[in-house]
Coordinates of C-alpha atoms and ligand atoms in Angstrom, one line a residue:
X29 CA 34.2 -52.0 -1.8
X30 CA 30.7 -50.9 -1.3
X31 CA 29.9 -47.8 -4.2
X32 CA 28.1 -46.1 -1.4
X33 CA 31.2 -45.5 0.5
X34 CA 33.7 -44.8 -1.9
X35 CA 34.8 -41.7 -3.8
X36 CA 33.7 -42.3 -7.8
X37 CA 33.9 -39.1 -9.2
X38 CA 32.5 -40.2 -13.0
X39 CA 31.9 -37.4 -15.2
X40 CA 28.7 -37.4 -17.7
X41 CA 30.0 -35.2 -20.4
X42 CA 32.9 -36.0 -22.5
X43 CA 35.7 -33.6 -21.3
X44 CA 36.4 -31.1 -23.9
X45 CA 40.0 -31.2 -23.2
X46 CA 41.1 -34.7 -24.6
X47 CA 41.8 -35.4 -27.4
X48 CA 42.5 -39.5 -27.3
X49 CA 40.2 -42.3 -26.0
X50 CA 42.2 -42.9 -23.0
X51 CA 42.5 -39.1 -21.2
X52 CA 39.0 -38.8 -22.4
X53 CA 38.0 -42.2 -20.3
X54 CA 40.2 -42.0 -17.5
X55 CA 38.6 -38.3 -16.8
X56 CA 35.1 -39.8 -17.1
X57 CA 35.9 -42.7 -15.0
X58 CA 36.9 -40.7 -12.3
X59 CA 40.6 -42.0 -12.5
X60 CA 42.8 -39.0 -12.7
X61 CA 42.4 -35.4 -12.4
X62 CA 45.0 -32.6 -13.6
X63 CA 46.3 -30.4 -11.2
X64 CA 48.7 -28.5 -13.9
X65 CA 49.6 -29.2 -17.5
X66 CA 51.0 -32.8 -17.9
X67 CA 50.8 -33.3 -13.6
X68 CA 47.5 -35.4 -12.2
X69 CA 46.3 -36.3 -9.2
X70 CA 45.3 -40.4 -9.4
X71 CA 42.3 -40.7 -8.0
X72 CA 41.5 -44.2 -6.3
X73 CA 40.3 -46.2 -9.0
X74 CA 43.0 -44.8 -11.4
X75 CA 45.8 -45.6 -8.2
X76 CA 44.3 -48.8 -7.9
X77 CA 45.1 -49.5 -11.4
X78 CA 48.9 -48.0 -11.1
X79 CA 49.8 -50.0 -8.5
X80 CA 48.5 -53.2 -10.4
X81 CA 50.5 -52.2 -12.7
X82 CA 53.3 -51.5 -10.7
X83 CA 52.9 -54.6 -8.5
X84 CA 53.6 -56.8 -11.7
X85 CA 56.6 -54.9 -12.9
X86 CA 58.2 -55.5 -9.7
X87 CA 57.0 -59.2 -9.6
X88 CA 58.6 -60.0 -13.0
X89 CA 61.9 -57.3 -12.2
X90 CA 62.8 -59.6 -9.0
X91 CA 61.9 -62.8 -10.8
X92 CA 64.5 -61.8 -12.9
X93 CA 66.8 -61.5 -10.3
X94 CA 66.8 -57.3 -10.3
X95 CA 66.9 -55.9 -7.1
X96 CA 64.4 -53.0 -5.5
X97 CA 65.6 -49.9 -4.0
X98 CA 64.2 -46.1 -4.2
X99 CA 66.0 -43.1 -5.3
X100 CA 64.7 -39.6 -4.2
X101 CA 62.9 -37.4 -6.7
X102 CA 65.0 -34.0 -6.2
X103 CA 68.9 -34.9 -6.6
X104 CA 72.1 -32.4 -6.9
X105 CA 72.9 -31.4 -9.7
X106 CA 76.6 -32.3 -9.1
X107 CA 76.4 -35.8 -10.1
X108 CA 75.4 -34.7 -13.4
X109 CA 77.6 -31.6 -13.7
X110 CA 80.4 -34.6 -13.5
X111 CA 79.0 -36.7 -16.2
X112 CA 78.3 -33.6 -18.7
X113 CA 74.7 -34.0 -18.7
X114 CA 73.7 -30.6 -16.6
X115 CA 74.2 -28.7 -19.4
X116 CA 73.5 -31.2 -22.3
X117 CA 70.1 -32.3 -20.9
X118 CA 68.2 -29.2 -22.0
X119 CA 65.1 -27.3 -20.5
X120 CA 63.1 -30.8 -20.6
X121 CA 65.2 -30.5 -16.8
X122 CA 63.2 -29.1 -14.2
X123 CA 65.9 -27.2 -12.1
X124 CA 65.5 -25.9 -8.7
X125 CA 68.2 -23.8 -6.2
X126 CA 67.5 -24.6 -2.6
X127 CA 68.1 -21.8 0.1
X128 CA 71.4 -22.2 0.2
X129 CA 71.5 -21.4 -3.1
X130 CA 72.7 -24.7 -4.3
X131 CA 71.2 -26.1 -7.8
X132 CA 68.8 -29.1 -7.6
X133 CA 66.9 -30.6 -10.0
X134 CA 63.7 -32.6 -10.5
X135 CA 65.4 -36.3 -12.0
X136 CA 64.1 -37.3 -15.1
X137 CA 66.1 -40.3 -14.6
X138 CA 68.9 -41.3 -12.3
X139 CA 71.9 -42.6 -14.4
X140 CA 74.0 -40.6 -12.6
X141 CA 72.7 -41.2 -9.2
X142 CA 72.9 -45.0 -9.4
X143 CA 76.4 -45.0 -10.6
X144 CA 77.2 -42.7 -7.7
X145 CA 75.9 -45.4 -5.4
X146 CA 77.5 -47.9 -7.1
X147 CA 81.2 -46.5 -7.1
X148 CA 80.3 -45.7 -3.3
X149 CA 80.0 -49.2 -2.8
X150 CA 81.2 -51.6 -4.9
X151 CA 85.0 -52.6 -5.2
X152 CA 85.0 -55.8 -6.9
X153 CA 84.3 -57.7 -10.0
X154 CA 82.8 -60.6 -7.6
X155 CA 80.0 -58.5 -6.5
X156 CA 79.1 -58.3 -10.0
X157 CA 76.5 -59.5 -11.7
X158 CA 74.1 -56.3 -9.8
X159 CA 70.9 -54.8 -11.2
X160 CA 69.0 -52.2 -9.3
X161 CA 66.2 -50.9 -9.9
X162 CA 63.1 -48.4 -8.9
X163 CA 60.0 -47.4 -9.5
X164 CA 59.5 -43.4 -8.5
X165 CA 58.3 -40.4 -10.3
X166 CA 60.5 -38.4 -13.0
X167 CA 60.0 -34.8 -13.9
X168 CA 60.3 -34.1 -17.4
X169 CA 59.7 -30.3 -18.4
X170 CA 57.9 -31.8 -22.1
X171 CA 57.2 -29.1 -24.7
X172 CA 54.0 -30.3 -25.0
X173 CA 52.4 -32.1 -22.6
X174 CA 49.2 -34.1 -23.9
X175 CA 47.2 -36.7 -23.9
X176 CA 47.1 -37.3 -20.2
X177 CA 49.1 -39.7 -18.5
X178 CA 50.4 -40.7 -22.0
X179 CA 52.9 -37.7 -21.8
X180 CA 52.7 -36.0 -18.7
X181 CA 55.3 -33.7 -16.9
X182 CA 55.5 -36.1 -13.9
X183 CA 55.0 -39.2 -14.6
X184 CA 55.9 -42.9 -12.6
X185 CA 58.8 -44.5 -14.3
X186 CA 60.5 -48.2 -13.8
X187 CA 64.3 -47.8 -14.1
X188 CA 66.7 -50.3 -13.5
X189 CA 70.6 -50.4 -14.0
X190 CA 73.0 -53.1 -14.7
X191 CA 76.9 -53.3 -13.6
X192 CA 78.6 -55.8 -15.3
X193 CA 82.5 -56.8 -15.6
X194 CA 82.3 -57.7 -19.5
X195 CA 80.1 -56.5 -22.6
X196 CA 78.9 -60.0 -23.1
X197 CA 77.7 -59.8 -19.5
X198 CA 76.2 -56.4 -20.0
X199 CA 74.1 -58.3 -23.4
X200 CA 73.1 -61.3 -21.1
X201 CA 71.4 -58.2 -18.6
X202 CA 70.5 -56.5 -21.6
X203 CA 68.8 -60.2 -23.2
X204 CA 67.1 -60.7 -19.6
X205 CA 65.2 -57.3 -19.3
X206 CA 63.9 -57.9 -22.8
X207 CA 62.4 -60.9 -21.5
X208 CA 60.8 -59.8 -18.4
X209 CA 59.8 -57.1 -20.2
X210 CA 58.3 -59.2 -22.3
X211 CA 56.6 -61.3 -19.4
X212 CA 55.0 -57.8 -17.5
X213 CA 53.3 -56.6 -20.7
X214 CA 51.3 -59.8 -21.4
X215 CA 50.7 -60.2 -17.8
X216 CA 48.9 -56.5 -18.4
X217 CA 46.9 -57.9 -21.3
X218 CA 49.4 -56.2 -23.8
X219 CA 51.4 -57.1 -26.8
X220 CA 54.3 -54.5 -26.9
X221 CA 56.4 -54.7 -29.8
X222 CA 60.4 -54.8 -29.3
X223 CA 61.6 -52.3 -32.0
X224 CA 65.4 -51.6 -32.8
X225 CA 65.3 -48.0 -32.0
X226 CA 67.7 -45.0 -32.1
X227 CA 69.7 -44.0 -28.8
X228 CA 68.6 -40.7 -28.0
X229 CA 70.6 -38.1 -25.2
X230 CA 71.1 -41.9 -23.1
X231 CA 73.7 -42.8 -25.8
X232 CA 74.6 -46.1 -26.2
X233 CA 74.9 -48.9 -28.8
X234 CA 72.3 -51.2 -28.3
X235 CA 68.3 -50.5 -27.8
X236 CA 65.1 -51.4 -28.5
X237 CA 61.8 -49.9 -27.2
X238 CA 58.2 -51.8 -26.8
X239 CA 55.7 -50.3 -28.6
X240 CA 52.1 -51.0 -28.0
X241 CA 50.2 -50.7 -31.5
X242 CA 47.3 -48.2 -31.4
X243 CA 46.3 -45.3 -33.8
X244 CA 46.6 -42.7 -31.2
X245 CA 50.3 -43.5 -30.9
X246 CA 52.9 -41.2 -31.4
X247 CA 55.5 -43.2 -33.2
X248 CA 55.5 -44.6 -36.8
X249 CA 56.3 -47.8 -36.5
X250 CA 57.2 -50.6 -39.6
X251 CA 56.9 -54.1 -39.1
X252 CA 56.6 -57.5 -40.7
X253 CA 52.9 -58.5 -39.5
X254 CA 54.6 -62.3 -38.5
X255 CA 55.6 -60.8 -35.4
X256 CA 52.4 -59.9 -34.1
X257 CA 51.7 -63.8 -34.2
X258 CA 54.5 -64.1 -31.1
X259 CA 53.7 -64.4 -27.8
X260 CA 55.9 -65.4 -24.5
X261 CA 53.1 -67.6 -23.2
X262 CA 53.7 -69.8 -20.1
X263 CA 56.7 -70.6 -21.0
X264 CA 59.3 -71.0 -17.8
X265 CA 62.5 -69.5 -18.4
X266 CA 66.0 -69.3 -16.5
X267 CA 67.2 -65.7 -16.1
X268 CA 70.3 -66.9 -15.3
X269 CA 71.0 -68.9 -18.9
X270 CA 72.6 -66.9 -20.8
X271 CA 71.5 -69.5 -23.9
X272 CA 67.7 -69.0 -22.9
X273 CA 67.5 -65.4 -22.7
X274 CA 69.0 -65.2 -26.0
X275 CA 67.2 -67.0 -27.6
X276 CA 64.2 -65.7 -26.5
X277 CA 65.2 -62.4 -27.8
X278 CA 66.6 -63.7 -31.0
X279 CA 63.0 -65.0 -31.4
X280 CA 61.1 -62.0 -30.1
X281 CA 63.7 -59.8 -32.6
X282 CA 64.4 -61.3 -36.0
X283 CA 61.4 -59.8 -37.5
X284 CA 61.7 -57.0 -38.9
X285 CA 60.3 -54.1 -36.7
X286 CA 61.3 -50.5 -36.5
X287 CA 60.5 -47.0 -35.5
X288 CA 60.9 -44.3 -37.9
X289 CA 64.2 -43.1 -36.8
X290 CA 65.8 -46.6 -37.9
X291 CA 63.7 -47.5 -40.6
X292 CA 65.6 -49.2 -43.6
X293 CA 63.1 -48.6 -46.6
X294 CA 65.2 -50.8 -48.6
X295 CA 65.1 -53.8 -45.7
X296 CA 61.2 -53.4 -45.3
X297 CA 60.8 -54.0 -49.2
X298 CA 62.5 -57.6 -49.2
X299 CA 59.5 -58.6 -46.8
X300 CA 56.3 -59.5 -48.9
X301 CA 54.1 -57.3 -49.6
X302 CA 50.9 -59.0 -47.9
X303 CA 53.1 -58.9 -44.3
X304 CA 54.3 -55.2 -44.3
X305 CA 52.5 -53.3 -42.1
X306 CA 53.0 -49.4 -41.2
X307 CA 51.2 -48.6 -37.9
X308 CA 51.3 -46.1 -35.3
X309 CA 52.4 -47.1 -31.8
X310 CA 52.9 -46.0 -28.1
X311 CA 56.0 -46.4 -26.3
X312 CA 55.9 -48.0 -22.9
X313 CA 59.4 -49.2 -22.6
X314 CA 62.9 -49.2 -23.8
X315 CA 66.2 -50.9 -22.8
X316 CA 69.9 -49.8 -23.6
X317 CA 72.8 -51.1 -23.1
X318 CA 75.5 -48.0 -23.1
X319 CA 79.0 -49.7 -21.9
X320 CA 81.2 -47.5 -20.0
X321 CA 80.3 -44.0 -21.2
X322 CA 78.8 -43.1 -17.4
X323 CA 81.2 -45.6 -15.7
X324 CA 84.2 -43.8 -17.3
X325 CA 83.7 -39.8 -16.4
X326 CA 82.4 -41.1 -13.2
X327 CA 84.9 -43.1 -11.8
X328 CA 82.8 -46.7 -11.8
X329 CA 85.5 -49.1 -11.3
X330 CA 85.6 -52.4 -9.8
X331 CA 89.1 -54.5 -9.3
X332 CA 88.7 -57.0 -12.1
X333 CA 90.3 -60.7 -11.7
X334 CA 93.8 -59.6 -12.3
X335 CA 94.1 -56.9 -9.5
X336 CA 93.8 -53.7 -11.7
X337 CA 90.7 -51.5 -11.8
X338 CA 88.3 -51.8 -14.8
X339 CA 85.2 -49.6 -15.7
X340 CA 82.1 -51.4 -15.4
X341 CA 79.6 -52.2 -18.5
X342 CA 76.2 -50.7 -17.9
X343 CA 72.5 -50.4 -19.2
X344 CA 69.5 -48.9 -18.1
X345 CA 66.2 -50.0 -18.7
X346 CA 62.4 -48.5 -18.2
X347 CA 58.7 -48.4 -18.4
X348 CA 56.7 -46.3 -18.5
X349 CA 54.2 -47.2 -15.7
X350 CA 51.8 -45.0 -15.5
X351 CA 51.7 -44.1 -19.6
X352 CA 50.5 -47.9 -19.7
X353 CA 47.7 -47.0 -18.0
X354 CA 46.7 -45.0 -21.0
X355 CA 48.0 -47.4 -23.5
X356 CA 46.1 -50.0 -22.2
X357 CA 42.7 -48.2 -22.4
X358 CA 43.8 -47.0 -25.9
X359 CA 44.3 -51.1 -26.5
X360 CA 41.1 -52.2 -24.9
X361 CA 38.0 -50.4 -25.0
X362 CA 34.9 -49.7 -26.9
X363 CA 31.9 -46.4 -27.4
X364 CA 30.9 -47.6 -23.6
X365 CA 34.1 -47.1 -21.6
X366 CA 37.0 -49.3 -20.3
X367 CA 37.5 -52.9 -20.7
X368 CA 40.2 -53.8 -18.5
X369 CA 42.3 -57.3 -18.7
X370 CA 41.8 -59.3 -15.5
X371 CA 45.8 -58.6 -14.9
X372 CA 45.6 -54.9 -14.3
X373 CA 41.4 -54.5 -13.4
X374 CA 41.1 -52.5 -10.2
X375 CA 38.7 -54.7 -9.3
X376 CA 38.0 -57.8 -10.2
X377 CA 34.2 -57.9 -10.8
X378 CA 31.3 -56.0 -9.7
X379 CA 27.9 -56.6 -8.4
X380 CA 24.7 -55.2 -9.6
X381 CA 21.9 -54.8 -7.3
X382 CA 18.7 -54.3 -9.3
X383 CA 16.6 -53.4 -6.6
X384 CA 18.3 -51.6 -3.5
X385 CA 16.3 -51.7 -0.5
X386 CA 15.3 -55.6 -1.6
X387 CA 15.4 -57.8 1.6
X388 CA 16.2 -60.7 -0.7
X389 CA 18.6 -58.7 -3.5
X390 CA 20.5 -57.2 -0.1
X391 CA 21.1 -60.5 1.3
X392 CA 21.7 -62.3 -2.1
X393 CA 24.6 -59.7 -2.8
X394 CA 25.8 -59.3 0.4
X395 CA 26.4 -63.1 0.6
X396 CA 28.1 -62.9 -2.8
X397 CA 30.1 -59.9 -1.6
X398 CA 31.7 -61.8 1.3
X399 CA 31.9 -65.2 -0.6
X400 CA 34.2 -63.4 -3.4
X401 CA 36.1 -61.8 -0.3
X402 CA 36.7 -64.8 1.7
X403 CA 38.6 -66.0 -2.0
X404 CA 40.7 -63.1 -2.0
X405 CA 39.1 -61.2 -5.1
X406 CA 38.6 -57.9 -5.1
X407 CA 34.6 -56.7 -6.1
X408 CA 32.5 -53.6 -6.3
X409 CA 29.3 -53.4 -5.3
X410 CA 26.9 -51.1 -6.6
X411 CA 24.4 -50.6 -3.8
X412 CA 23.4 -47.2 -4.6
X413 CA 19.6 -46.7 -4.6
X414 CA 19.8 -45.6 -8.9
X415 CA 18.4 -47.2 -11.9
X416 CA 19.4 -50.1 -13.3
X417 CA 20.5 -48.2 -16.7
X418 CA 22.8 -46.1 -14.9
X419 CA 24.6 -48.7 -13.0
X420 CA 25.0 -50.4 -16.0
X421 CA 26.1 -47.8 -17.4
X422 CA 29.0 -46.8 -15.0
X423 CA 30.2 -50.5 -14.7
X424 CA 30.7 -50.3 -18.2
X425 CA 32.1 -46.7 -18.2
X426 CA 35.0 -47.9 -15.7
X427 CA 35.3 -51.3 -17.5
X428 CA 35.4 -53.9 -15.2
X429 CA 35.8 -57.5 -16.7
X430 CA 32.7 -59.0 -14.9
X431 CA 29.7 -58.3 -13.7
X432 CA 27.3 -60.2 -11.6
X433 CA 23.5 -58.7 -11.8
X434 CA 21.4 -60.0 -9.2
X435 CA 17.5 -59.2 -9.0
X436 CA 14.1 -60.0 -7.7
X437 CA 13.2 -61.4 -10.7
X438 CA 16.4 -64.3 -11.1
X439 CA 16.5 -64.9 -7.2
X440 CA 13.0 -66.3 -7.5
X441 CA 14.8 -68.9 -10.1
X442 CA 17.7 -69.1 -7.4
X443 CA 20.3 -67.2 -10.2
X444 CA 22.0 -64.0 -10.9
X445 CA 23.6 -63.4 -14.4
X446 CA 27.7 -63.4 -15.1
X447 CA 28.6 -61.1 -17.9
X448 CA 31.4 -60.3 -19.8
X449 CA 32.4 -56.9 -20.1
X450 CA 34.6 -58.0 -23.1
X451 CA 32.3 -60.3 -25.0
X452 CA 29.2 -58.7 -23.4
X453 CA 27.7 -62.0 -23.2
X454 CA 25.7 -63.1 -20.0
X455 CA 24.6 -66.3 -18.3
X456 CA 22.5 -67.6 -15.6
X457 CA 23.5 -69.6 -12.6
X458 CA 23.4 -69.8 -9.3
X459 CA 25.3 -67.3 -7.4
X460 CA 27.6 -70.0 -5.8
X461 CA 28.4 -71.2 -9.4
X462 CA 29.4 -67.5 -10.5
X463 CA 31.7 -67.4 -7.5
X464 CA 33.4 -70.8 -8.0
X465 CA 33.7 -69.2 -12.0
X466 CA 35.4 -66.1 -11.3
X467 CA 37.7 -68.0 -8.5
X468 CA 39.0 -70.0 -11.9
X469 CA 38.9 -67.0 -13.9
X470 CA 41.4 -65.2 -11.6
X471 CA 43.3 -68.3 -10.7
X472 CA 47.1 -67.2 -11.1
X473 CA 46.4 -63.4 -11.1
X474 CA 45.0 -63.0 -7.7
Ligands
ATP518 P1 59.4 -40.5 -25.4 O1 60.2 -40.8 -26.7 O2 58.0 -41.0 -25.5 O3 59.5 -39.1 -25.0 P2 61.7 -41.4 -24.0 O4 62.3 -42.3 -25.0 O5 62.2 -40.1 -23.8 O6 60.1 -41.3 -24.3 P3 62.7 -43.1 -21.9 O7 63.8 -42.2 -21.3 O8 63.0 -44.2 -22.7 O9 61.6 -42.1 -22.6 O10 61.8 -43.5 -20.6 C1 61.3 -44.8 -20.4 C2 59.8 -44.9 -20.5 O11 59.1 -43.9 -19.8 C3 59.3 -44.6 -22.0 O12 59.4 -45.8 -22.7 C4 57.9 -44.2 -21.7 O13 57.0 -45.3 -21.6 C5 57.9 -43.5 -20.4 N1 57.9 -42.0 -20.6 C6 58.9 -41.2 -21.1 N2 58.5 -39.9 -21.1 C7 57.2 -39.9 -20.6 C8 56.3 -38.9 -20.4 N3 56.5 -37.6 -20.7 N4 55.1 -39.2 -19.8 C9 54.8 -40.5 -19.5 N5 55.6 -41.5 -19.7 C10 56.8 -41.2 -20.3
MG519 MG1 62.5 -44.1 -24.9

């Protein structure tokens, strides 16, 4: 993408309505824009970086073996008359008559929708194992909407759902979300955290939620500082061992780490005193397992082995997509902007042009430009005719990883300079050489 010809909208001042890094840099970076309290437009360089997002959640939900479908936003408010949640959700529900009269709502998640479909379709235990999931937009009417995208009204939500015959198959889903939850979050540059957690109006037995560790975080969180040593790595794992994925989150969970609503003072003392750690953190997933209590009310039944109808064991599972577009600026930037991991960059490296206009500093960027196309990455290339300070400055601002400067004054040398946004270190090579570096750098991602 040439600068020129896209639509940028970076702010100068520091917006006087955010309060946290991240609202505060995605409005200067030209990545969202509110259209009511907690509801944004996403601009194209904050879209880009949802659907990045969003592209790796589905990669690692259908490596897992979870299947992709798309529920509607608006549903009947029916479904969830029948499984007593109309009335126990609360005004958080945005409800809605249509002309007939009839009431609708906005979902804020679609429990009851999914089970609906399921008892629609499914009759017997042998098309079990199923997970479904989506990724669509949830309404939540929040008392306080704030921080930006971190708790919005509408926000983008993974949700997936698990029909099982037994509990221990409902665990084994249970163990295999955990792990490719695991898997999206580093692939985004992030360490989330999974923290036994209370059940909230889901219900349910068993959960934990990710937490991302930043002091803007809403949550108090209390851990032993070992786990922040763990990290899933390249390791290849079988979704469908039941052994593997628990051990993985026997690994991933036998540290102690806890949000304030199951903190065990008493626990946390027996760790020593040099690895307790309290922290704040920021939410950007959690997984339950809840048995039958939708399956039940509902009617979810399947024929089980022996002829006679049997609930089915479920668990629901999400992320928060677009919040970790916040959480992930809150995680990685500095006083100069954004500084995005190569996994979740909206593009992958831009090109500085220090002297627009240049017959040689065109040519030597557009030949750059098409080179990193031809390999399938993704740059930006500043060709405005503006100063040097201010390109920097923007390419800073919206954080790409890496930057390529070309100028007069290298070209005469036959190099341009490679810098890391990260490390803010630069070197000079020839342009070629930056080219065959950045196809290595994004090796795997792209
Ligand atoms: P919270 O405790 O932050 O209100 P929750 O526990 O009610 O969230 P879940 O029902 O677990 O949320 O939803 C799954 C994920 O969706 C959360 O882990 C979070 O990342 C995201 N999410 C929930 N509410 C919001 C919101 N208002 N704005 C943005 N993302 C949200
Ligand atoms: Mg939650």
């Amino acid at each position: 993408m040439r600068l020129s010809r896209y639509f940028l909208p970076v702010l100068k001042e520091n917006p006087s309505e955010a309060q946290i890094v991240s609202h505060r840099l995605m409005l200067r970076a030209g990545m969202i824009k509110q259209s009511a309290a907690g509801i944004y437009s996403w601009l194209p360089l904050g879209f880009k970086v949802l659907r990045k997002i969003e592209n790796i959640v589905h990669e690692e939900q259908q490596r897992a073996g979870h299947i992709p479908m798309l529920m509607p936003t608006l549903q009947s408010a029916d479904l969830w008359k029948e499984s007593g949640r109309y009335d126990a959700y609360g005004p958080e529900m945005l409800r809605i008559k249509d002309r007939q009269d009839r009431d609708m709502l906005y979902g804020p998640t679609n429990e009851e929708m999914i089970t609906d479909i399921f008892r629609s379709h499914v009759g017997s235990y042998k098309d079990l194992p199923l997970t479904l999931y989506h990724i669509q937009w949830k309404f939540r009417d929040e008392v306080r909407p704030r921080f930006g995208v971190m708790r919005g009204r509408e926000f983008l939500m993974k949700d997936g759902y698990n029909f099982d015959l037994t509990k221990e198959d409902a665990l084994h889903a249970y163990n295999r979300h955990l792990v490719s939850y695991l898997r999206s979050y580093e692939r985004m540059g992030l360490q989330a955290i999974p923290m036994r957690a209370d059940s909230g109006p889901i219900g349910g037995d068993d959960t934990h939620e990710f937490l991302v560790l930043a002091e803007t975080g809403e949550s108090e969180v209390f851990y032993d500082s070992q786990i922040t040593e763990l990290n899933f790595g390249d390791r290849e794992i079988d979704y469908d061992s039941i052994e593997q994925c628990q051990s993985v989150l026997e690994e991933f969970t036998s540290r102690y780490a806890r949000t304030d609503e199951t903190h065990d003072a008493a626990l946390f003392e027996e760790i020593p005193e040099d690895r307790r750690r309290t922290a704040r953190g920021i939410e950007v997933g959690q997984i339950f397992y809840f048995g039958t209590k939708y399956s039940e009310p509902m009617g979810a039944t399947v024929q089980g082995p022996d002829g006679k109808p049997v609930p089915v064991h479920m668990g629901s599972h999400g992320i928060g997509v677009s919040r970790l577009v916040g959480a992930i600026i809150e995680a990685s930037h500095d006083d100069k902007g954004i500084i995005w991991p190569e996994g979740v960059t909206p593009f992958h490296v831009g090109i500085v042009n220090l002297k627009q206009g240049d017959d040689q500093a065109n040519g030597a960027c557009d030949a750059l430009y098409d080179s990193l196309k031809a390999l399938g990455l993704d740059p930006l290339y500043d060709d405005r005719d503006e100063r040097a300070g201010g390109k920097f400055a923007t390419m800073d601002l919206i954080g790409l990883p890496w930057r390529i400067t070309v100028g007069p004054r290298g070209l005469k040398n036959g190099v341009v300079e490679l810098t890391s946004r990260r490390t803010g270190e630069s070197e000079e090579m020839a342009p070629e050489t930056a080219v065959e570096r950045l196809a290595g750098i994004y090796r795997g991602i792209v």
